[in-house]
CSV table of C-alpha atoms and ligand atoms in Angstrom, one decimal:
chain,number,residue,atom,x,y,z
A,191,MET,CA,-27.8,29.2,-21.7
A,192,HIS,CA,-25.7,30.9,-23.4
A,193,SER,CA,-23.5,28.8,-26.0
A,194,TYR,CA,-20.3,31.0,-25.0
A,195,PHE,CA,-20.8,30.3,-21.3
A,196,ILE,CA,-21.4,26.6,-22.2
A,197,ASN,CA,-18.6,26.4,-24.3
A,198,LYS,CA,-15.9,27.7,-21.7
A,199,ALA,CA,-17.6,25.6,-18.6
A,200,ARG,CA,-17.1,22.7,-20.9
A,201,GLN,CA,-13.6,23.5,-21.6
A,202,TYR,CA,-12.6,24.2,-17.9
A,203,LEU,CA,-14.3,20.4,-17.2
A,204,LYS,CA,-12.7,19.0,-19.4
A,205,CYS,CA,-9.4,20.4,-18.1
A,206,LYS,CA,-10.2,19.5,-15.0
A,207,ASN,CA,-10.5,16.1,-15.8
A,208,SER,CA,-7.9,15.4,-17.2
A,209,SER,CA,-5.7,16.6,-14.7
A,210,LYS,CA,-7.9,14.7,-11.9
A,211,LYS,CA,-6.9,11.2,-14.3
A,212,LYS,CA,-3.3,12.6,-14.3
A,213,ILE,CA,-2.8,12.0,-11.2
A,214,LYS,CA,-1.9,8.4,-10.8
A,215,GLU,CA,0.3,7.9,-8.3
A,216,CYS,CA,1.2,8.0,-4.6
A,217,PHE,CA,1.9,11.2,-2.8
A,218,TYR,CA,3.9,9.3,-0.1
A,219,PRO,CA,7.8,9.7,-0.8
A,220,ARG,CA,9.3,8.4,-2.8
A,221,CYS,CA,6.5,5.1,-3.2
A,222,ASN,CA,5.2,4.9,-7.2
A,223,ASN,CA,2.2,2.8,-6.3
A,224,GLU,CA,-0.9,3.8,-7.9
A,225,SER,CA,-3.1,6.1,-6.2
A,226,ILE,CA,-6.6,4.4,-4.9
A,227,ASN,CA,-10.0,6.7,-3.9
A,228,SER,CA,-10.0,7.0,-0.1
A,229,HIS,CA,-11.4,9.7,2.2
A,230,VAL,CA,-10.0,12.6,4.1
A,231,LEU,CA,-11.9,11.6,6.9
A,232,GLN,CA,-12.8,8.1,7.6
A,233,ARG,CA,-15.9,6.7,6.4
A,234,LYS,CA,-16.8,3.9,8.6
A,235,GLY,CA,-17.6,5.4,11.7
A,236,ILE,CA,-17.3,9.2,10.5
A,237,LEU,CA,-18.8,10.0,7.1
A,238,ASN,CA,-21.4,7.3,7.3
A,239,GLN,CA,-22.6,8.6,10.5
A,240,ILE,CA,-23.7,11.9,9.3
A,241,SER,CA,-24.6,10.6,5.4
A,242,THR,CA,-28.0,10.2,4.5
A,243,ASP,CA,-28.3,7.2,1.8
A,244,SER,CA,-24.8,7.2,1.2
A,245,HIS,CA,-25.1,11.1,0.2
A,246,LEU,CA,-24.1,14.2,1.8
A,247,TRP,CA,-24.0,18.3,0.7
A,248,THR,CA,-20.9,19.7,-0.8
A,249,PHE,CA,-20.4,23.1,-1.4
A,250,GLU,CA,-18.2,23.8,-4.8
A,251,LYS,CA,-17.3,25.2,-8.0
A,252,ASP,CA,-19.6,24.2,-10.6
A,253,VAL,CA,-19.0,26.3,-13.7
A,254,PHE,CA,-22.5,26.0,-15.2
A,255,LYS,CA,-24.0,28.1,-12.5
A,256,GLU,CA,-24.1,31.8,-13.3
A,257,ASN,CA,-22.5,32.4,-9.8
A,258,GLU,CA,-19.7,29.2,-10.1
A,259,PHE,CA,-20.7,28.1,-6.6
A,260,ALA,CA,-23.6,25.7,-5.8
A,261,PHE,CA,-24.3,23.4,-2.9
A,262,LYS,CA,-25.0,19.6,-4.5
A,263,ARG,CA,-26.1,16.5,-2.7
A,264,THR,CA,-23.1,14.0,-3.6
A,265,GLY,CA,-22.6,10.1,-3.1
A,266,LEU,CA,-20.4,9.3,-0.5
A,267,LYS,CA,-17.8,8.2,-3.3
A,268,LYS,CA,-16.8,11.3,-4.4
A,269,ALA,CA,-18.1,13.3,-1.1
A,270,PHE,CA,-14.5,14.0,0.7
A,271,ALA,CA,-12.5,11.4,-1.7
A,272,PHE,CA,-9.1,12.2,-2.5
A,273,HIS,CA,-6.8,10.1,-4.7
A,274,CYS,CA,-3.4,10.6,-2.6
A,275,PHE,CA,-2.7,7.3,-1.4
A,276,CYS,CA,-1.9,4.0,-2.5
A,277,ASN,CA,-3.6,0.9,-0.8
A,278,ILE,CA,-0.1,0.3,1.5
A,279,HIS,CA,0.1,4.0,2.7
A,280,ASP,CA,-3.6,4.7,3.1
A,281,THR,CA,-4.1,1.9,5.6
A,282,GLN,CA,-0.6,2.0,7.1
A,283,LEU,CA,-0.2,5.7,7.5
A,284,PHE,CA,-3.5,6.2,9.2
A,285,LYS,CA,-4.0,2.9,11.3
A,286,GLU,CA,-4.3,4.5,14.5
A,287,ILE,CA,-6.8,6.7,13.7
A,288,GLU,CA,-8.7,4.1,11.2
A,289,VAL,CA,-10.1,2.5,14.7
A,290,ASP,CA,-13.5,2.6,16.8
A,291,ASP,CA,-11.7,4.1,19.9
A,292,ILE,CA,-9.7,6.8,18.8
A,293,ASP,CA,-7.4,8.5,21.6
A,294,PHE,CA,-7.3,12.2,21.0
A,295,THR,CA,-5.1,12.9,23.6
A,296,THR,CA,-2.4,11.5,21.7
A,297,TYR,CA,0.0,13.7,19.6
A,298,LYS,CA,0.2,11.4,16.9
A,299,THR,CA,-3.6,10.8,16.3
A,300,ASN,CA,-3.7,14.8,15.8
A,301,LEU,CA,-0.9,14.7,13.7
A,302,LEU,CA,-2.7,12.0,11.3
A,303,PHE,CA,-5.9,13.7,10.8
A,304,THR,CA,-3.5,17.1,10.0
A,305,LEU,CA,-1.2,15.0,7.7
A,306,ARG,CA,-4.4,13.7,5.7
A,307,THR,CA,-6.0,17.2,5.5
A,308,VAL,CA,-2.2,18.8,4.3
A,309,TYR,CA,-2.1,16.3,1.7
A,310,ASP,CA,-5.9,16.6,0.5
A,311,GLU,CA,-4.8,20.3,0.4
A,312,ILE,CA,-2.3,19.4,-1.8
A,313,TYR,CA,-4.1,17.2,-4.1
A,314,LYS,CA,-6.6,20.1,-4.7
A,315,GLU,CA,-4.1,22.6,-5.5
A,316,ILE,CA,-2.2,20.1,-8.0
A,317,VAL,CA,-5.6,19.7,-9.6
A,318,TYR,CA,-6.4,23.4,-9.3
A,319,ALA,CA,-3.0,24.7,-11.1
A,320,ASN,CA,-3.0,21.8,-13.6
A,321,THR,CA,-6.5,22.8,-14.7
A,322,ARG,CA,-5.3,26.4,-15.7
A,323,ASP,CA,-2.1,25.0,-16.8
A,324,CYS,CA,-4.4,23.0,-19.5
A,325,LEU,CA,-6.8,25.8,-20.3
A,326,LEU,CA,-3.4,28.4,-21.0
A,327,LYS,CA,-2.7,25.8,-23.7
A,328,ASN,CA,-6.0,26.0,-25.1
A,329,GLU,CA,-5.0,29.1,-26.7
A,330,ASN,CA,-8.5,31.3,-27.3
A,331,ASP,CA,-10.3,34.0,-25.8
A,332,LEU,CA,-12.8,32.7,-23.3
A,333,PHE,CA,-10.4,33.0,-20.3
A,334,ASP,CA,-8.6,36.2,-18.9
A,335,ILE,CA,-5.2,34.3,-19.2
A,336,ASP,CA,-3.2,36.9,-17.0
A,337,LYS,CA,-6.0,35.5,-14.1
A,338,LEU,CA,-5.4,31.5,-15.3
A,339,LYS,CA,-1.6,32.5,-14.7
A,340,LYS,CA,-1.7,34.2,-11.2
A,341,GLU,CA,-4.0,31.6,-9.7
A,342,SER,CA,-1.6,28.8,-11.3
A,343,GLU,CA,1.4,30.7,-10.0
A,344,ASN,CA,-0.2,30.8,-6.8
A,345,ALA,CA,-1.4,27.1,-6.4
A,346,LYS,CA,2.3,26.2,-7.0
A,347,LEU,CA,3.7,28.3,-4.7
A,348,ALA,CA,1.1,27.0,-1.7
A,349,ILE,CA,1.7,23.5,-3.1
A,350,ASP,CA,5.4,24.3,-2.2
A,351,ASP,CA,4.5,25.6,2.0
A,352,LEU,CA,2.3,22.3,1.8
A,353,LYS,CA,4.6,19.7,0.8
A,354,MET,CA,7.6,21.3,3.5
A,355,ILE,CA,4.6,21.0,6.5
A,356,VAL,CA,4.6,17.4,5.1
A,357,GLY,CA,7.5,16.9,5.2
A,358,LYS,CA,7.8,18.6,9.4
A,359,ILE,CA,4.7,15.5,10.1
A,360,LEU,CA,6.7,12.8,8.5
A,361,TYR,CA,9.6,13.8,10.8
A,362,ASP,CA,7.4,14.3,13.1
A,363,LEU,CA,6.0,10.6,13.0
A,364,ASP,CA,9.6,8.8,13.1
A,365,ASN,CA,11.2,11.5,15.5
A,366,ASP,CA,10.2,12.9,18.8
A,367,SER,CA,10.3,16.2,17.6
A,368,GLN,CA,7.0,17.5,18.0
A,369,GLN,CA,7.0,20.7,16.0
A,370,PHE,CA,3.3,21.2,15.6
A,371,VAL,CA,0.9,22.4,18.6
A,372,PHE,CA,-2.9,20.5,18.8
A,373,GLN,CA,-5.9,21.4,20.8
A,374,ASN,CA,-9.0,19.4,20.8
A,375,ARG,CA,-12.2,19.5,22.3
A,376,THR,CA,-15.5,18.7,21.9
A,377,ILE,CA,-18.5,20.6,20.6
A,378,PRO,CA,-22.1,19.7,20.4
A,379,LYS,CA,-22.9,17.5,17.7
A,380,ILE,CA,-23.0,19.4,14.4
A,381,GLY,CA,-24.2,17.7,10.8
A,382,LEU,CA,-20.8,18.9,9.1
A,383,CYS,CA,-17.4,17.7,8.6
A,384,VAL,CA,-14.5,20.2,7.8
A,385,SER,CA,-10.5,19.7,6.8
A,386,SER,CA,-8.8,22.4,5.7
A,387,PHE,CA,-6.2,25.0,6.3
A,388,PHE,CA,-6.0,28.5,6.3
A,389,THR,CA,-4.1,31.6,6.4
A,390,TYR,CA,-3.9,33.1,9.6
A,391,ASP,CA,-2.2,36.3,8.0
A,392,THR,CA,-4.7,39.0,6.3
A,393,SER,CA,-4.2,40.0,2.9
A,394,GLU,CA,-3.5,43.6,4.7
A,395,GLU,CA,-1.1,42.2,7.1
A,396,ILE,CA,0.7,39.9,4.3
A,397,GLU,CA,1.0,43.6,2.1
A,398,LEU,CA,2.2,45.2,5.3
A,399,MET,CA,4.9,42.5,5.9
A,400,GLU,CA,6.3,42.6,2.3
A,401,ARG,CA,6.6,46.2,2.2
A,402,GLU,CA,8.4,45.9,5.5
A,403,ASN,CA,10.7,43.3,3.8
A,404,GLY,CA,11.3,45.0,0.6
A,405,SER,CA,10.2,40.8,-1.1
A,406,LYS,CA,7.5,38.1,-0.9
A,407,LEU,CA,7.5,36.3,1.8
A,408,GLU,CA,9.4,32.8,2.4
A,409,ARG,CA,6.3,31.2,4.6
A,410,TYR,CA,2.3,32.1,5.7
A,411,THR,CA,1.3,31.1,9.0
A,412,GLU,CA,-0.9,28.3,8.4
A,413,LEU,CA,-3.7,26.9,11.0
A,414,PHE,CA,-5.0,23.5,10.4
A,415,ILE,CA,-8.9,23.1,11.5
A,416,THR,CA,-10.6,19.5,11.7
A,417,ILE,CA,-14.6,19.1,12.6
A,418,PHE,CA,-16.2,15.5,12.4
A,419,PRO,CA,-18.6,14.0,13.9
A,420,PHE,CA,-17.4,11.3,16.9
A,421,LYS,CA,-19.7,9.2,19.0
A,422,ASN,CA,-22.2,11.8,20.9
A,423,ASP,CA,-20.2,14.7,20.3
A,424,SER,CA,-18.4,16.2,17.2
A,425,GLN,CA,-14.5,16.6,18.1
A,426,LEU,CA,-12.8,20.0,17.1
A,427,ILE,CA,-8.8,19.7,16.1
A,428,MET,CA,-6.8,23.0,15.7
A,429,ALA,CA,-3.3,22.9,14.8
A,430,TYR,CA,0.1,25.4,14.0
A,431,GLU,CA,3.6,25.5,13.5
A,432,LYS,CA,5.1,25.8,17.3
A,433,ILE,CA,7.4,28.2,15.1
A,434,ASP,CA,4.2,30.8,15.2
A,435,THR,CA,3.0,30.1,18.9
A,436,ASN,CA,4.2,33.6,19.7
A,437,LYS,CA,1.8,34.8,16.4
A,438,VAL,CA,-1.0,32.2,16.6
A,439,LYS,CA,-1.2,31.4,20.4
A,440,ASN,CA,-3.9,33.7,21.8
A,441,TYR,CA,-6.1,33.3,18.9
A,442,VAL,CA,-6.1,29.6,18.5
A,443,ASP,CA,-7.0,29.8,22.4
A,444,GLU,CA,-10.0,31.5,22.2
A,445,PHE,CA,-11.2,28.4,20.1
A,446,PHE,CA,-10.8,26.5,23.6
A,447,GLN,CA,-12.0,28.6,26.4
A,448,ASN,CA,-14.5,26.6,28.5
A,449,ASP,CA,-16.0,29.2,30.4
A,450,ARG,CA,-17.3,30.8,27.0
A,451,PRO,CA,-18.0,28.3,24.4
A,452,GLU,CA,-20.5,30.6,22.4
A,453,ILE,CA,-17.1,32.5,21.6
A,454,CYS,CA,-15.8,28.7,20.0
A,455,TYR,CA,-19.3,29.0,18.3
A,456,GLN,CA,-18.6,32.2,16.5
A,457,LYS,CA,-15.5,31.5,15.5
A,458,ILE,CA,-15.8,28.1,14.0
A,459,THR,CA,-18.6,29.7,12.0
A,460,ASN,CA,-16.9,32.0,10.7
A,461,LEU,CA,-14.3,30.3,9.6
A,462,ILE,CA,-16.4,27.1,7.9
A,463,ILE,CA,-18.5,30.2,5.8
A,464,PHE,CA,-15.5,32.3,5.0
A,465,ASN,CA,-12.0,30.5,5.5
A,466,CYS,CA,-12.4,26.9,4.7
A,467,GLN,CA,-13.1,25.6,1.4
A,468,ASN,CA,-13.3,21.5,2.1
A,469,LYS,CA,-16.3,21.0,4.1
A,470,VAL,CA,-19.4,18.5,3.6
A,471,PHE,CA,-23.0,18.9,5.4
A,472,ASN,CA,-25.5,16.4,6.4
A,473,ASN,CA,-29.2,16.5,5.3
A,474,GLN,CA,-30.3,18.0,8.6
A,475,PHE,CA,-27.7,20.9,8.6
A,476,TYR,CA,-28.8,21.6,5.1
A,477,ASN,CA,-32.5,21.7,5.7
A,478,GLU,CA,-32.1,24.1,8.8
A,479,LYS,CA,-29.2,26.2,8.4
A,480,ILE,CA,-28.6,26.2,4.4
A,481,LYS,CA,-31.6,25.8,2.4
A,482,ASP,CA,-33.6,29.2,1.1
A,483,ILE,CA,-30.3,31.0,1.7
A,484,GLU,CA,-27.8,29.4,-0.4
A,485,TYR,CA,-27.5,32.5,-2.0
A,486,LYS,CA,-26.0,34.1,1.4
A,487,TYR,CA,-23.4,31.3,1.9
A,488,ILE,CA,-22.0,32.2,-2.5
A,489,GLU,CA,-22.0,35.7,-1.9
A,490,ALA,CA,-20.0,35.1,1.4
A,491,THR,CA,-17.7,32.9,-0.4
A,492,GLN,CA,-17.4,35.8,-3.3
A,493,PHE,CA,-16.6,38.5,-0.8
A,494,MET,CA,-13.5,36.2,0.2
A,495,LEU,CA,-12.3,35.9,-2.5
A,496,ASN,CA,-12.9,39.5,-3.9
A,497,GLU,CA,-9.3,41.3,-4.0
A,498,GLU,CA,-10.6,44.3,-2.7
A,499,ASN,CA,-11.6,42.2,0.9
A,500,LYS,CA,-8.1,42.7,2.9
A,501,ASN,CA,-9.4,41.9,6.3
A,502,GLU,CA,-10.1,37.9,6.2
A,503,ARG,CA,-10.1,37.7,10.3
A,504,THR,CA,-13.0,39.6,10.2
A,505,LEU,CA,-15.6,38.3,12.8
A,506,TYR,CA,-18.7,38.3,12.1
A,507,ASN,CA,-22.0,38.0,14.6
A,508,ILE,CA,-23.1,34.7,13.8
A,509,ASN,CA,-23.4,31.1,15.2
A,510,PHE,CA,-24.8,27.5,13.6
A,511,TYR,CA,-25.4,26.8,16.9
A,512,SER,CA,-28.0,29.6,17.7
A,513,ASN,CA,-31.8,29.7,16.8
A,514,THR,CA,-31.8,33.0,14.9
A,515,PHE,CA,-28.4,31.8,12.7
A,516,LYS,CA,-30.3,32.6,9.5
A,517,ASP,CA,-31.4,36.3,9.9
A,518,ASP,CA,-28.3,36.6,11.8
A,519,PHE,CA,-26.3,35.6,8.5
A,520,VAL,CA,-29.2,37.1,6.3
A,521,SER,CA,-28.8,40.6,7.7
A,522,LEU,CA,-25.1,41.0,7.4
A,523,ASP,CA,-24.0,43.6,4.8
A,524,PHE,CA,-20.7,42.6,3.4
A,525,GLU,CA,-20.6,45.5,1.6
A,526,LEU,CA,-20.4,47.8,4.3
A,527,LEU,CA,-18.1,46.3,6.8
A,528,LYS,CA,-15.6,46.1,3.8
A,529,THR,CA,-12.3,47.7,5.2
B,4,ZN,ZN1,2.4,4.4,-1.7
């Protein structure tokens, strides 16, 4: 490998590790206790259920790879792990969803799953922003300075947005305010977990709204998605803020049409491949749906991150549950479909 490339990767990892180490305190408001290693989705009953030899497959940025993304077999201790809470808050706050019989019909259950997703995203954005700030301090010509600055700024804006959402969730937990809309359903068991948020507005829509407004938008419309195996099925939870109902209700309702489940499967497949970063897969899923076409997942991710791609809600005809999934996915031509 080229020494320039290795230098760059080393610096990046050094900054990333130090940024992770800097996060020491519990994220719960006004708590100064030390944070512990825990999981976005519980290990017992959920992650354990789909792991093999306590390992799962992750899909992550890998600076030592030329195309910067890779699937990796990762131990459960690291997979889907975060460092957001002290022992007290990790146990107390989530005790209702850390049981064998989770009641998905209650508002609070759905709220707690979403809270963990939001905190995990905050954790990731903090590490992302601090890594870039650390690289900027290192003054060298290995990195594109303007790009780093922009990435750091965007991550900090995302953190502010997510913190506002945390505030609303915590308020909901103590009051009967119900500021969110949740929908959930079971889907046929699938060997993956997703816990992620994504912006409903496409880049094209945001640019148009900002042009009309004459300024940056104050907030984006965020949607939350959680998928995990539970007992004999997989569970899908989607969430959005009540104030966004008019905008996103039809879009979200399509996931929950019982008479046309294939629409749900197609939409889930698209979201997992293109829009959701935080995901893990089991061995079986990896062997059946990923192995030998890893490059296509990487291509799809790079396409999504490409600034020229302005329509992030494009729905491709792919479905994880279909026997022809791999062929269908490989035959997609992102370049041609780019608007
Ligand atoms: Zn705490």
